[in-house]
Each structure stands twice: as structure tokens, then as C-alpha cells.
Short mmCIF file of C-alpha atoms in Angstrom, two decimals:
data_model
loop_
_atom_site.label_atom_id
_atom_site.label_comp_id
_atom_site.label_asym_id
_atom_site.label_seq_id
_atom_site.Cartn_x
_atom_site.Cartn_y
_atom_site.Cartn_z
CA UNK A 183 0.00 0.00 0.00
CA UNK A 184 3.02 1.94 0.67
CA UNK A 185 4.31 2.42 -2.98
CA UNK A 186 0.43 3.20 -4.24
CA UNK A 187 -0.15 5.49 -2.31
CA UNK A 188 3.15 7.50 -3.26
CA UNK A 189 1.74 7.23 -6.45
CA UNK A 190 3.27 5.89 -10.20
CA UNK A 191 6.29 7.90 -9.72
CA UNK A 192 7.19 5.53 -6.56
CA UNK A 193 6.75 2.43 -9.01
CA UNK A 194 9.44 4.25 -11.93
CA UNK A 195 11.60 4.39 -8.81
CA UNK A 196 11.58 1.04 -7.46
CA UNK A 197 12.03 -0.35 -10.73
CA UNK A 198 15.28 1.42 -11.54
CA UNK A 199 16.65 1.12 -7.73
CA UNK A 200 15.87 -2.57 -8.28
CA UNK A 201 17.72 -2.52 -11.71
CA UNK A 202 20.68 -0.71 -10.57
CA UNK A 203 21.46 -2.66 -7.27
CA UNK A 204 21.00 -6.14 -10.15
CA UNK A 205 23.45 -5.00 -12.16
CA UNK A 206 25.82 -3.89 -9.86
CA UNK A 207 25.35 -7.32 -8.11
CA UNK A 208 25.96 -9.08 -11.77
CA UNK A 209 29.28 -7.14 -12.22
CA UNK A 210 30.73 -7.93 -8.67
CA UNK A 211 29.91 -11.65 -8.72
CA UNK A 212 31.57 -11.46 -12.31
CA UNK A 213 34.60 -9.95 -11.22
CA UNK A 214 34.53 -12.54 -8.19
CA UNK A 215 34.37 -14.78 -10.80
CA UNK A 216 36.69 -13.84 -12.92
CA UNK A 217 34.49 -12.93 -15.35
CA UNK A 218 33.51 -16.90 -15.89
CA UNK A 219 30.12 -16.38 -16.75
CA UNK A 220 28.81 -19.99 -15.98
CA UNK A 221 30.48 -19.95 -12.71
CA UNK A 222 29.26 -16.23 -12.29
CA UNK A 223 25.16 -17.84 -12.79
CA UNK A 224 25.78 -20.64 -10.21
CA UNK A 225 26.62 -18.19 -7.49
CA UNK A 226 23.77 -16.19 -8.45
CA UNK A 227 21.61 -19.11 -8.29
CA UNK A 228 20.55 -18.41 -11.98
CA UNK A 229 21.08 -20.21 -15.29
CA UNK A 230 23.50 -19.11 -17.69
CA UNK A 231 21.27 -18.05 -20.50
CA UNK A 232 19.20 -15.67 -17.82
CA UNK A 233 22.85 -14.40 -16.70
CA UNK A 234 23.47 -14.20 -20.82
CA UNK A 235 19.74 -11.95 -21.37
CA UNK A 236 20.92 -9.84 -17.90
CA UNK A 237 23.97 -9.04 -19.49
CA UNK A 238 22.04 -8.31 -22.49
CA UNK A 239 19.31 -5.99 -20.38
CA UNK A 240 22.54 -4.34 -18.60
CA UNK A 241 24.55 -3.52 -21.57
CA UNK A 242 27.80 -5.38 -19.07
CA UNK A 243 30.28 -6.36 -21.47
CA UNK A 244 32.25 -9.53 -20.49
CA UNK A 245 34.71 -10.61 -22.50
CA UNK A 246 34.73 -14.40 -21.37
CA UNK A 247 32.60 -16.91 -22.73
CA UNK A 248 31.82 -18.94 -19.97
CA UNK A 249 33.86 -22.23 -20.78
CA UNK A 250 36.46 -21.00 -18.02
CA UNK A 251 39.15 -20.03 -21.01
CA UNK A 252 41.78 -18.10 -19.59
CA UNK A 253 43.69 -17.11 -22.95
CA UNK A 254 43.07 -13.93 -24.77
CA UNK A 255 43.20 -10.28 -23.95
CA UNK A 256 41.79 -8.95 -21.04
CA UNK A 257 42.30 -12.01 -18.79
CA UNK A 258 44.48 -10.15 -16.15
CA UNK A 259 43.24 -8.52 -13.08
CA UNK A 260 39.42 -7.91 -13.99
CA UNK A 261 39.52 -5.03 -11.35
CA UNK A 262 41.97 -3.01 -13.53
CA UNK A 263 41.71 -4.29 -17.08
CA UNK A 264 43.39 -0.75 -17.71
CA UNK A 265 46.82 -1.77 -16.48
CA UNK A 266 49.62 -4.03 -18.23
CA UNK A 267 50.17 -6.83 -15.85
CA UNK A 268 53.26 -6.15 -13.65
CA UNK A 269 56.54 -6.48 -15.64
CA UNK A 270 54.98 -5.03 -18.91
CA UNK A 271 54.62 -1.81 -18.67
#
């Protein structure tokens, strides 16, 4: 009764609260993951193809495919994918 009677406005809000706190959820567990998008779904308790829409519905790039790869660019330190691994500057 709370949200009706704050009117639609409160609704719009909730939404995109709701929307921001899911994505930044889906980019921390990704980063926990190391970007390993199937592991990333198990620890969100969702499958990988609802992780694969969110990521969709989020615009969140993630440059691994989900089969655990770790060759490639951008497989150092997902926290600073900006900066050469140490030695390689």
C-alpha cells in the first residue's frame, strides 16, 4: 500500500533502484568470478542463459565466454583491465 499510495512515480523508482542494485550485483559476482560467466550464474543461483539476457538488459560487457578459457586479452586482473600486468609496462 506503501508504494500506491506514493503514487506511479514511486513504481518508476523502485524499478530502476531494483535494476541498478541487479546489475551492480551481476558485475561484482563477475569480477569474483573472474568474469567466468557460468560460474558467475551458479553463485547467483541463476542459469547461464538468464545471466546471458541480464547481461544483455545491462549492456555489461564480459569478454569471457563462460567455458572458463583463460587465454586472450583482457584475462588479467578484472579489477583493472586498464593496467599491463606487472613487468609489462
Amino acid at each position: 500500500q506503501g508504494v500506491r499510495a506514493a503514487g506511479p512515480n514511486a513504481t518508476d523508482l523502485h524499478t530502476r533502484i531494483v535494476g541498478q542494485v541487479e546489475r551492480e550485483l551481476i558485475q561484482q559476482v563477475l569480477l569474483a568470478c573472474e568474469r567466468v560467466q557460468i560460474k558467475a550464474a551458479a553463485r547467483l543461483g541463476i542459469n547461464r542463459n538468464t545471466l546471458h539476457k541480464k547481461l544483455a538488459e545491462f549492456r555489461i560487457e564480459n569478454n569471457d565466454s563462460g567455458t572458463g578459457s583463460t587465454n586472450g586479452p583482457g584475462t588479467g586482473d578484472p579489477a583493472s583491465p586498464s593496467h599491463p600486468p606487472a613487468g609489462e609496462e
